[in-house]
Short mmCIF file of C-alpha atoms and ligand atoms in Angstrom, two decimals:
data_model
loop_
_atom_site.label_atom_id
_atom_site.label_comp_id
_atom_site.label_asym_id
_atom_site.label_seq_id
_atom_site.Cartn_x
_atom_site.Cartn_y
_atom_site.Cartn_z
CA MET A 7 19.01 -13.76 6.69
CA SER A 8 19.06 -17.07 8.57
CA ASN A 9 18.64 -20.18 6.51
CA TYR A 10 14.94 -20.56 5.83
CA ASP A 11 15.30 -23.06 2.97
CA GLU A 12 13.41 -25.81 4.84
CA MET A 13 10.53 -23.45 5.57
CA TRP A 14 10.40 -22.27 1.95
CA LYS A 15 10.56 -25.86 0.71
CA SER A 16 7.59 -26.72 2.94
CA LEU A 17 5.71 -23.91 1.21
CA ASN A 18 6.61 -25.31 -2.20
CA ILE A 19 8.60 -22.22 -3.18
CA ASP A 20 10.70 -22.41 -6.34
CA LEU A 21 14.00 -22.05 -4.47
CA ASP A 22 16.26 -21.16 -7.42
CA THR A 23 14.09 -18.35 -8.74
CA HIS A 24 13.36 -17.19 -5.22
CA CYS A 25 17.07 -17.01 -4.45
CA LYS A 26 17.60 -14.83 -7.53
CA LEU A 27 14.75 -12.57 -6.41
CA LEU A 28 16.29 -12.08 -2.97
CA ASP A 29 19.71 -11.34 -4.48
CA VAL A 30 18.27 -8.69 -6.79
CA LEU A 31 16.18 -7.19 -4.00
CA GLY A 32 19.14 -7.08 -1.62
CA GLN A 33 21.24 -5.16 -4.14
CA VAL A 34 18.47 -2.76 -5.10
CA TYR A 35 17.68 -2.10 -1.44
CA THR A 36 21.32 -1.32 -0.68
CA ASP A 37 21.55 1.07 -3.64
CA ILE A 38 18.26 2.85 -3.02
CA TYR A 39 17.88 2.74 0.75
CA LEU A 40 21.04 1.95 2.66
CA ASN A 41 23.13 4.38 0.62
CA GLN A 42 20.94 7.36 1.60
CA GLY A 43 22.65 9.87 3.87
CA ASN A 44 21.45 11.11 7.24
CA ARG A 45 18.69 8.58 7.95
CA PRO A 46 16.89 8.42 11.31
CA GLU A 47 18.29 5.69 13.58
CA ALA A 48 14.82 4.20 14.10
CA MET A 49 14.76 3.19 10.41
CA GLU A 50 16.94 0.29 11.56
CA TYR A 51 13.78 -1.59 12.51
CA PHE A 52 12.31 -1.21 9.02
CA ASP A 53 15.61 -2.23 7.40
CA PHE A 54 15.50 -5.33 9.60
CA VAL A 55 11.91 -6.08 8.53
CA VAL A 56 12.89 -5.82 4.86
CA GLY A 57 15.95 -8.00 5.49
CA GLU A 58 13.66 -10.63 7.01
CA VAL A 59 10.77 -10.06 4.61
CA HIS A 60 10.60 -13.66 3.45
CA GLY A 61 12.06 -15.11 6.66
CA LEU A 62 11.05 -14.15 10.16
CA ARG A 63 7.66 -12.69 9.25
CA ILE A 64 6.73 -15.83 7.30
CA LYS A 65 7.80 -17.92 10.29
CA GLU A 66 5.43 -15.85 12.44
CA LEU A 67 2.58 -16.35 9.98
CA LEU A 68 3.13 -20.10 9.96
CA GLU A 69 3.20 -20.14 13.76
CA HIS A 70 -0.11 -18.30 13.76
CA LYS A 71 -1.57 -20.95 11.47
CA ALA A 72 -0.17 -23.75 13.64
CA LYS A 73 -2.14 -22.30 16.56
CA GLY A 74 -5.39 -22.52 14.56
CA GLY A 75 -5.34 -19.07 12.96
CA PHE A 76 -5.52 -18.36 9.23
CA ILE A 77 -3.91 -16.01 6.72
CA ALA A 78 -5.99 -14.00 4.24
CA GLY A 79 -4.16 -12.32 1.37
CA ALA A 80 -5.66 -9.18 -0.15
CA PHE A 81 -4.80 -6.58 -2.78
CA CYS A 82 -6.77 -3.52 -1.91
CA LEU A 83 -7.68 -1.09 0.86
CA PHE A 84 -11.37 -1.96 0.50
CA VAL A 85 -10.82 -5.35 2.12
CA PRO A 86 -11.46 -4.64 5.83
CA ASP A 87 -8.56 -5.91 7.93
CA GLU A 88 -10.75 -5.52 11.03
CA LEU A 89 -13.06 -8.38 10.03
CA ILE A 90 -10.14 -10.70 9.23
CA LEU A 91 -8.52 -9.97 12.60
CA ALA A 92 -11.79 -10.38 14.48
CA ALA A 93 -12.23 -13.84 12.96
CA GLY A 94 -8.78 -14.92 14.17
CA GLY A 95 -6.97 -14.32 10.89
CA LEU A 96 -4.03 -12.18 9.85
CA PRO A 97 -4.46 -9.90 6.83
CA ILE A 98 -1.54 -9.64 4.39
CA GLY A 99 -1.21 -7.20 1.49
CA LEU A 100 -0.11 -9.21 -1.54
CA CYS A 101 0.16 -6.62 -4.34
CA GLY A 102 3.28 -7.11 -6.40
CA GLY A 103 5.56 -4.23 -7.37
CA ALA A 104 8.26 -6.06 -9.34
CA ASP A 105 8.73 -6.85 -13.01
CA LEU A 106 10.41 -10.20 -12.38
CA THR A 107 7.38 -12.40 -12.99
CA THR A 108 5.67 -10.43 -15.77
CA ALA A 109 6.60 -12.96 -18.45
CA LYS A 110 5.08 -15.77 -16.37
CA ALA A 111 1.89 -13.76 -15.86
CA GLU A 112 1.65 -13.03 -19.57
CA GLU A 113 1.19 -16.77 -20.19
CA PHE A 114 -2.27 -16.26 -18.68
CA LEU A 115 -2.96 -12.53 -18.96
CA PRO A 116 -2.88 -10.12 -21.89
CA ARG A 117 0.23 -7.96 -22.20
CA ASN A 118 -1.68 -4.67 -22.14
CA ILE A 119 -2.95 -4.63 -18.57
CA CYS A 120 -1.67 -2.88 -15.47
CA PRO A 121 1.78 -4.04 -14.23
CA LEU A 122 0.49 -4.32 -10.67
CA ILE A 123 -1.97 -7.01 -11.72
CA LYS A 124 0.60 -8.85 -13.81
CA SER A 125 3.14 -8.75 -11.01
CA SER A 126 0.62 -9.95 -8.41
CA VAL A 127 -0.59 -12.86 -10.53
CA GLY A 128 2.97 -13.63 -11.67
CA PHE A 129 4.20 -14.01 -8.09
CA LYS A 130 1.64 -16.74 -7.51
CA LEU A 131 2.28 -18.53 -10.80
CA ALA A 132 6.05 -18.47 -10.36
CA LYS A 133 5.77 -19.71 -6.75
CA ILE A 134 8.29 -17.23 -5.40
CA CYS A 135 6.23 -15.35 -2.83
CA PRO A 136 6.02 -17.03 0.60
CA TYR A 137 3.18 -14.65 1.53
CA PHE A 138 1.08 -16.03 -1.31
CA GLU A 139 2.04 -19.58 -0.40
CA SER A 140 1.24 -19.03 3.30
CA SER A 141 -2.19 -17.59 2.53
CA ASP A 142 -5.15 -19.89 3.09
CA PHE A 143 -7.24 -17.91 0.63
CA LEU A 144 -7.39 -14.56 -1.12
CA ILE A 145 -9.91 -11.77 -0.87
CA GLY A 146 -10.23 -9.93 -4.16
CA GLU A 147 -12.50 -7.01 -5.04
CA THR A 148 -14.18 -5.48 -8.05
CA THR A 149 -12.43 -2.11 -8.02
CA CYS A 150 -11.10 -2.24 -11.55
CA ASP A 151 -11.77 -4.47 -14.56
CA GLY A 152 -8.28 -5.96 -14.72
CA LYS A 153 -8.32 -7.12 -11.11
CA LYS A 154 -11.93 -8.28 -11.30
CA LYS A 155 -11.11 -10.69 -14.10
CA ALA A 156 -7.71 -11.69 -12.70
CA TRP A 157 -9.42 -13.21 -9.63
CA GLU A 158 -11.06 -15.77 -11.91
CA ILE A 159 -7.62 -16.90 -13.03
CA LEU A 160 -6.09 -16.84 -9.55
CA ASN A 161 -9.03 -18.83 -8.20
CA ASP A 162 -7.73 -21.80 -10.21
CA PHE A 163 -4.57 -21.69 -8.08
CA ILE A 164 -5.85 -20.59 -4.67
CA PRO A 165 -9.43 -20.11 -3.36
CA THR A 166 -10.41 -16.49 -3.96
CA HIS A 167 -13.38 -14.78 -2.37
CA VAL A 168 -14.43 -11.68 -4.33
CA MET A 169 -16.05 -8.66 -2.65
CA HIS A 170 -18.23 -6.49 -4.79
CA VAL A 171 -17.07 -2.90 -4.25
CA PRO A 172 -19.65 -0.40 -5.57
CA HIS A 173 -18.42 2.39 -7.83
CA MET A 174 -20.68 5.13 -6.51
CA LYS A 175 -20.84 6.46 -2.96
CA THR A 176 -24.62 6.61 -3.00
CA ASP A 177 -27.04 5.15 -0.44
CA ALA A 178 -27.39 2.14 -2.73
CA GLY A 179 -23.58 1.84 -2.86
CA GLN A 180 -23.44 1.91 0.96
CA ARG A 181 -26.05 -0.87 1.14
CA VAL A 182 -24.10 -3.00 -1.34
CA TYR A 183 -20.85 -2.65 0.60
CA ARG A 184 -22.64 -3.38 3.91
CA LEU A 185 -24.11 -6.58 2.44
CA GLU A 186 -20.69 -7.54 1.11
CA LEU A 187 -19.27 -7.16 4.63
CA GLU A 188 -21.87 -9.61 5.91
CA ARG A 189 -21.07 -12.07 3.11
CA LEU A 190 -17.34 -11.76 3.87
CA MET A 191 -18.04 -12.34 7.57
CA GLY A 192 -19.55 -15.71 6.72
CA LYS A 193 -16.42 -16.70 4.82
CA LEU A 194 -14.11 -15.50 7.59
CA GLU A 195 -16.07 -17.12 10.41
CA GLU A 196 -15.87 -20.41 8.54
CA ALA A 197 -12.09 -20.02 8.12
CA GLY A 198 -11.53 -18.96 11.74
CA LYS A 199 -14.05 -21.43 13.14
CA ARG A 200 -15.37 -18.70 15.40
CA LYS A 201 -18.01 -15.99 15.42
CA ILE A 202 -16.70 -12.51 14.83
CA GLY A 203 -18.82 -10.92 17.60
CA PHE A 204 -18.86 -7.42 19.06
CA GLU A 205 -15.89 -7.73 21.44
CA ASN A 206 -13.53 -9.29 18.88
CA LEU A 207 -14.44 -6.65 16.34
CA LYS A 208 -14.08 -3.84 18.86
CA LYS A 209 -10.50 -4.95 19.61
CA ALA A 210 -9.70 -5.24 15.92
CA ILE A 211 -11.11 -1.77 15.18
CA GLU A 212 -9.00 -0.25 17.96
CA LEU A 213 -5.90 -2.10 16.77
CA MET A 214 -6.27 -0.84 13.20
CA ASN A 215 -7.19 2.70 14.28
CA ASN A 216 -4.10 2.85 16.49
CA LYS A 217 -1.96 1.83 13.55
CA ARG A 218 -3.58 4.51 11.37
CA ARG A 219 -3.12 7.15 14.07
CA ALA A 220 0.58 6.28 14.36
CA LEU A 221 1.00 6.72 10.60
CA ALA A 222 -0.90 10.01 10.71
CA ARG A 223 1.47 11.28 13.43
CA LEU A 224 4.45 10.23 11.35
CA TYR A 225 3.11 12.03 8.28
CA GLU A 226 2.51 15.14 10.42
CA THR A 227 6.30 15.49 10.86
CA ARG A 228 6.71 15.63 7.07
CA LYS A 229 4.80 18.91 6.99
CA HIS A 230 7.83 20.54 8.58
CA GLN A 231 10.17 22.43 6.21
CA PRO A 232 12.51 20.67 5.55
CA SER A 233 11.06 17.22 6.21
CA PRO A 234 13.02 15.23 8.84
CA ILE A 235 12.71 12.03 6.78
CA SER A 236 13.14 11.14 3.14
CA GLY A 237 10.10 10.29 1.03
CA LYS A 238 11.71 6.95 0.23
CA ASP A 239 11.87 6.00 3.91
CA ALA A 240 8.29 7.15 4.49
CA LEU A 241 7.12 5.12 1.49
CA LEU A 242 8.89 2.06 2.83
CA ILE A 243 6.98 2.37 6.11
CA SER A 244 3.68 2.57 4.22
CA GLN A 245 4.64 -0.59 2.33
CA VAL A 246 5.69 -2.48 5.47
CA ALA A 247 2.31 -1.57 7.02
CA PHE A 248 0.68 -4.13 4.74
CA TYR A 249 2.38 -7.19 6.20
CA ASP A 250 4.12 -6.50 9.51
CA ASP A 251 2.82 -7.51 12.93
CA ILE A 252 0.40 -4.70 13.82
CA PRO A 253 1.27 -3.82 17.46
CA ARG A 254 5.01 -4.10 16.76
CA PHE A 255 4.69 -1.95 13.64
CA THR A 256 2.65 0.70 15.48
CA ALA A 257 5.21 0.90 18.31
CA SER A 258 8.07 1.15 15.78
CA VAL A 259 6.36 3.97 13.90
CA ASP A 260 5.80 5.82 17.19
CA LYS A 261 9.47 5.39 18.11
CA LEU A 262 10.49 6.79 14.72
CA THR A 263 8.07 9.72 15.04
CA ALA A 264 9.53 10.62 18.44
CA GLU A 265 12.99 10.70 16.83
CA LEU A 266 11.70 12.75 13.89
CA ASN A 267 10.28 15.35 16.27
CA LYS A 268 13.71 15.61 17.92
CA ARG A 269 15.32 15.97 14.49
CA ILE A 270 12.93 18.83 13.73
CA GLU A 271 13.92 20.58 16.96
CA ALA A 272 17.60 20.07 16.13
CA GLY A 273 17.13 21.15 12.49
CA ILE A 274 18.20 17.76 11.07
CA SER A 275 16.94 16.67 7.65
CA PRO A 276 18.22 14.58 4.74
CA PHE A 277 17.40 17.58 2.51
CA ALA A 278 18.58 21.14 2.11
CA GLY A 279 15.90 23.65 3.13
CA THR A 280 15.66 24.74 -0.51
CA ALA A 281 14.84 21.29 -1.95
CA PRO A 282 11.52 21.48 -3.86
CA ARG A 283 8.72 19.74 -1.96
CA ILE A 284 6.84 17.19 -4.05
CA MET A 285 3.56 15.33 -3.59
CA LEU A 286 3.24 12.00 -5.35
CA SER A 287 -0.38 11.33 -6.23
CA GLY A 288 -2.14 8.43 -7.92
CA CYS A 289 -1.60 4.68 -8.15
CA PRO A 290 -0.11 2.83 -5.21
CA SER A 291 3.67 2.20 -5.16
CA VAL A 292 3.74 -1.30 -3.75
CA VAL A 293 6.87 -3.04 -2.55
CA PRO A 294 9.48 -3.18 -4.13
CA ASN A 295 8.46 -0.35 -6.47
CA TRP A 296 10.57 2.62 -5.32
CA LYS A 297 11.23 3.92 -8.82
CA LEU A 298 9.58 7.35 -8.85
CA HIS A 299 10.55 8.28 -5.30
CA HIS A 300 14.16 7.37 -6.04
CA ILE A 301 14.28 9.37 -9.26
CA ILE A 302 12.65 12.43 -7.67
CA GLU A 303 14.89 12.40 -4.61
CA THR A 304 18.10 11.78 -6.51
CA SER A 305 17.14 14.75 -8.70
CA GLY A 306 17.38 17.06 -5.68
CA ALA A 307 13.74 17.21 -4.53
CA SER A 308 12.02 15.91 -1.41
CA VAL A 309 8.85 13.80 -1.56
CA VAL A 310 6.82 15.05 1.41
CA VAL A 311 3.50 13.25 0.95
CA GLU A 312 1.97 10.40 -1.03
CA GLU A 313 -1.70 10.80 -1.94
CA ALA A 314 -1.98 7.07 -2.59
CA CYS A 315 -2.99 3.80 -0.97
CA THR A 316 0.66 3.47 0.01
CA GLY A 317 0.29 6.82 1.76
CA THR A 318 -2.51 9.02 3.06
CA ARG A 319 -5.40 6.90 1.77
CA TYR A 320 -4.25 4.09 4.05
CA PHE A 321 -4.70 6.02 7.29
CA GLU A 322 -6.62 9.25 6.72
CA THR A 323 -9.96 8.13 8.15
CA MET A 324 -10.71 6.13 11.29
CA VAL A 325 -13.50 3.67 12.01
CA ASP A 326 -15.90 5.20 14.55
CA GLU A 327 -15.15 3.41 17.83
CA SER A 328 -18.37 4.42 19.58
CA ALA A 329 -20.56 1.68 18.07
CA ALA A 330 -22.66 -0.12 20.69
CA SER A 331 -23.52 -3.27 18.72
CA LEU A 332 -22.17 -5.48 15.95
CA ASP A 333 -24.67 -3.90 13.57
CA GLU A 334 -23.41 -0.41 14.36
CA GLN A 335 -19.83 -1.60 13.97
CA LEU A 336 -20.62 -2.86 10.46
CA ASP A 337 -22.21 0.52 9.68
CA ALA A 338 -19.07 2.25 10.97
CA LEU A 339 -16.87 0.01 8.81
CA THR A 340 -19.05 0.75 5.77
CA GLN A 341 -18.80 4.46 6.37
CA ARG A 342 -15.03 4.38 6.81
CA TYR A 343 -14.22 2.13 3.88
CA LEU A 344 -16.48 3.96 1.46
CA SER A 345 -14.74 7.21 2.37
CA ILE A 346 -11.55 5.98 0.62
CA ASN A 347 -10.99 8.21 -2.39
CA CYS A 348 -10.03 5.59 -4.97
CA SER A 349 -10.38 6.48 -8.64
CA CYS A 350 -12.74 3.50 -9.08
CA PHE A 351 -15.53 5.85 -7.87
CA THR A 352 -17.58 8.16 -10.00
CA PRO A 353 -17.78 11.00 -9.31
CA ASN A 354 -14.64 11.27 -7.20
CA THR A 355 -14.63 14.96 -6.28
CA ASP A 356 -13.55 14.27 -2.68
CA ARG A 357 -10.20 13.03 -3.98
CA ILE A 358 -9.60 16.23 -5.93
CA GLU A 359 -10.40 18.34 -2.86
CA GLN A 360 -8.14 16.15 -0.74
CA ILE A 361 -5.21 16.61 -3.13
CA ILE A 362 -5.53 20.41 -2.97
CA LYS A 363 -5.86 20.28 0.82
CA TYR A 364 -2.73 18.12 1.16
CA ALA A 365 -0.80 20.32 -1.28
CA ARG A 366 -1.41 23.25 1.07
CA GLU A 367 -0.89 21.40 4.36
CA TYR A 368 2.41 19.83 3.25
CA HIS A 369 3.63 23.10 1.62
CA VAL A 370 4.00 21.34 -1.71
CA ASP A 371 5.81 23.08 -4.58
CA GLY A 372 4.63 20.61 -7.22
CA VAL A 373 2.72 17.37 -7.77
CA VAL A 374 4.00 14.33 -9.66
CA TYR A 375 0.97 12.36 -10.80
CA ASN A 376 1.83 8.67 -10.89
CA THR A 377 -0.20 6.42 -13.13
CA LEU A 378 0.67 2.86 -13.97
CA GLN A 379 0.32 1.88 -17.61
CA PHE A 380 -3.19 0.69 -18.50
CA CYS A 381 -4.69 1.92 -15.21
CA HIS A 382 -7.64 3.60 -16.86
CA THR A 383 -9.27 5.09 -13.79
CA TYR A 384 -6.21 6.97 -12.48
CA ASN A 385 -5.23 7.84 -16.02
CA VAL A 386 -8.59 9.36 -16.94
CA GLU A 387 -9.01 11.05 -13.56
CA TYR A 388 -5.82 13.02 -14.24
CA THR A 389 -7.76 15.47 -16.41
CA LYS A 390 -9.82 16.59 -13.40
CA VAL A 391 -6.84 16.60 -11.03
CA GLU A 392 -4.73 18.63 -13.44
CA LYS A 393 -7.48 21.24 -13.90
CA ALA A 394 -7.96 21.66 -10.13
CA LEU A 395 -4.21 21.92 -9.49
CA LYS A 396 -3.73 24.45 -12.27
CA GLU A 397 -6.59 26.55 -10.89
CA ALA A 398 -4.90 26.41 -7.49
CA GLY A 399 -1.58 27.50 -9.05
CA ILE A 400 0.21 24.24 -8.23
CA PRO A 401 2.49 22.79 -10.97
CA VAL A 402 1.83 19.18 -11.92
CA LEU A 403 3.62 16.59 -14.03
CA LYS A 404 2.01 13.33 -15.13
CA ILE A 405 4.18 10.23 -15.36
CA GLU A 406 2.80 7.02 -16.84
CA THR A 407 5.11 4.12 -16.16
CA ASP A 408 5.49 0.43 -15.38
CA TYR A 409 7.83 -1.71 -13.28
CA THR A 410 10.70 -1.92 -15.75
CA ALA A 411 13.80 0.28 -15.58
CA GLU A 412 13.58 1.02 -19.31
CA ASP A 413 11.99 4.44 -19.00
CA ALA A 414 14.01 5.55 -15.93
CA GLY A 415 16.33 7.82 -17.94
CA GLN A 416 13.47 9.50 -19.75
CA ILE A 417 11.53 10.00 -16.50
CA GLN A 418 14.62 11.48 -14.85
CA THR A 419 14.94 14.04 -17.67
CA ARG A 420 11.27 15.02 -17.33
CA ILE A 421 11.48 15.28 -13.53
CA GLU A 422 14.60 17.45 -13.74
CA ALA A 423 12.89 19.78 -16.22
CA PHE A 424 9.83 19.92 -13.94
CA LEU A 425 11.98 20.83 -10.94
CA GLU A 426 13.66 23.59 -12.96
CA GLN A 427 10.23 24.93 -13.87
CA ILE A 428 9.25 24.92 -10.17
CA LYS A 429 12.40 26.75 -9.12
CA SER A 430 12.13 29.46 -11.77
S1 BJ8 B 4 -8.30 1.45 -3.14
S2 BJ8 B 4 -6.02 2.41 -5.69
S3 BJ8 B 4 -5.53 -0.51 -3.70
S4 BJ8 B 4 -8.14 -0.33 -6.18
S5 BJ8 B 4 -4.84 -2.72 -10.10
S6 BJ8 B 4 -6.76 0.33 -9.95
S7 BJ8 B 4 -3.24 0.42 -10.51
S8 BJ8 B 4 -5.43 -0.86 -13.01
S9 BJ8 B 4 -4.52 -0.70 -7.16
FE1 BJ8 B 4 -6.00 0.17 -5.84
FE2 BJ8 B 4 -7.74 -0.52 -4.00
FE3 BJ8 B 4 -8.12 1.71 -5.37
FE4 BJ8 B 4 -6.16 1.58 -3.60
FE5 BJ8 B 4 -5.21 0.77 -11.48
FE6 BJ8 B 4 -3.81 -1.44 -11.59
FE7 BJ8 B 4 -6.44 -1.55 -11.14
FE8 BJ8 B 4 -4.83 -0.63 -9.29
#
């Protein structure tokens, strides 16, 4: 990475701790990613993006701000990127997937809450995330109790707008979300000093839909037996989707998909044809959390689909592009965003049906259900998911974990036993 110290200093980053973070990340990335065999050449772009994660992309964000734009950091799929873009902003996914700042976060948060929340808050408190420090404000949401209350703490450090996300997909829930879009628009128009307007929103909707379509085409290649790409690489792409430049990302995914289709024709895969095919389902695996994918794939299986926000939930539905007015566009956004099958909803039967559908489409041999510690909604929802999978004859294993490496050995043993069970 070029020397970005001056840029980081201007963002008030704690340079010593940040340097340690980059060293650790560099080593982990080499071990987990670069040492994989038989990777597609087009992954070079994504390796480059990770190599420049706190460098070039931050420089681009700061250039955007210098031209009068703004940066809005968010933590959840329910925050509509389209509105941010239409107001002249750039949306950035800020969720943290590392344990490094947990101790810092625990100065303000109880120990027994989800590691994703602690990591996210910890990154801000420790001043080691240039994405946080480049953000003009945050957009939080009320999906789960831990996050809902964490925004109150973060708001003391950076202005945080909170969207109320309803927990039922009823007509009343639709009206609430629609009103929240209008309230968010006011905030964004103030930040961007411009009206969102029909044309700006139309462009933003098309931009985001194109990105989703590119990801859908990429995931399509993973249905092939064997998959032409590792689950780890596919996960990385889903993670990069949250912060990379959108047109460049979309073009890079398309380039990779074209290569993957050629690999399918040539019979090239990182896996043997007999490797068990696994779906990972549940909580998001946000960067740099590669733990479960790495354990599963180094145990001889292939992760072929992620039913997660770092996976299918990110791209599976489009915003209707046929709206003829701003009002209709907001309706279309409401419809699309409330179709996300997050466990914060009750009931959440669509998610269960989706999991079974994906299990069939991706020719899955087993499901690893991923729940982060203290994530009550995904944890409780497991009971329903397990029942449906068992009725469909699909083996499932639940793993409850955090961001530490302490349980890695125990998880590996359980995954290996699960894979034996699948093979027998
Ligand atoms: S749309 S999955 S990104 S809320 S923070 S709920 S892990 S206890 S992330 Fe999520 Fe939006 Fe839903 Fe997706 Fe559990 Fe932790 Fe809460 Fe979490």
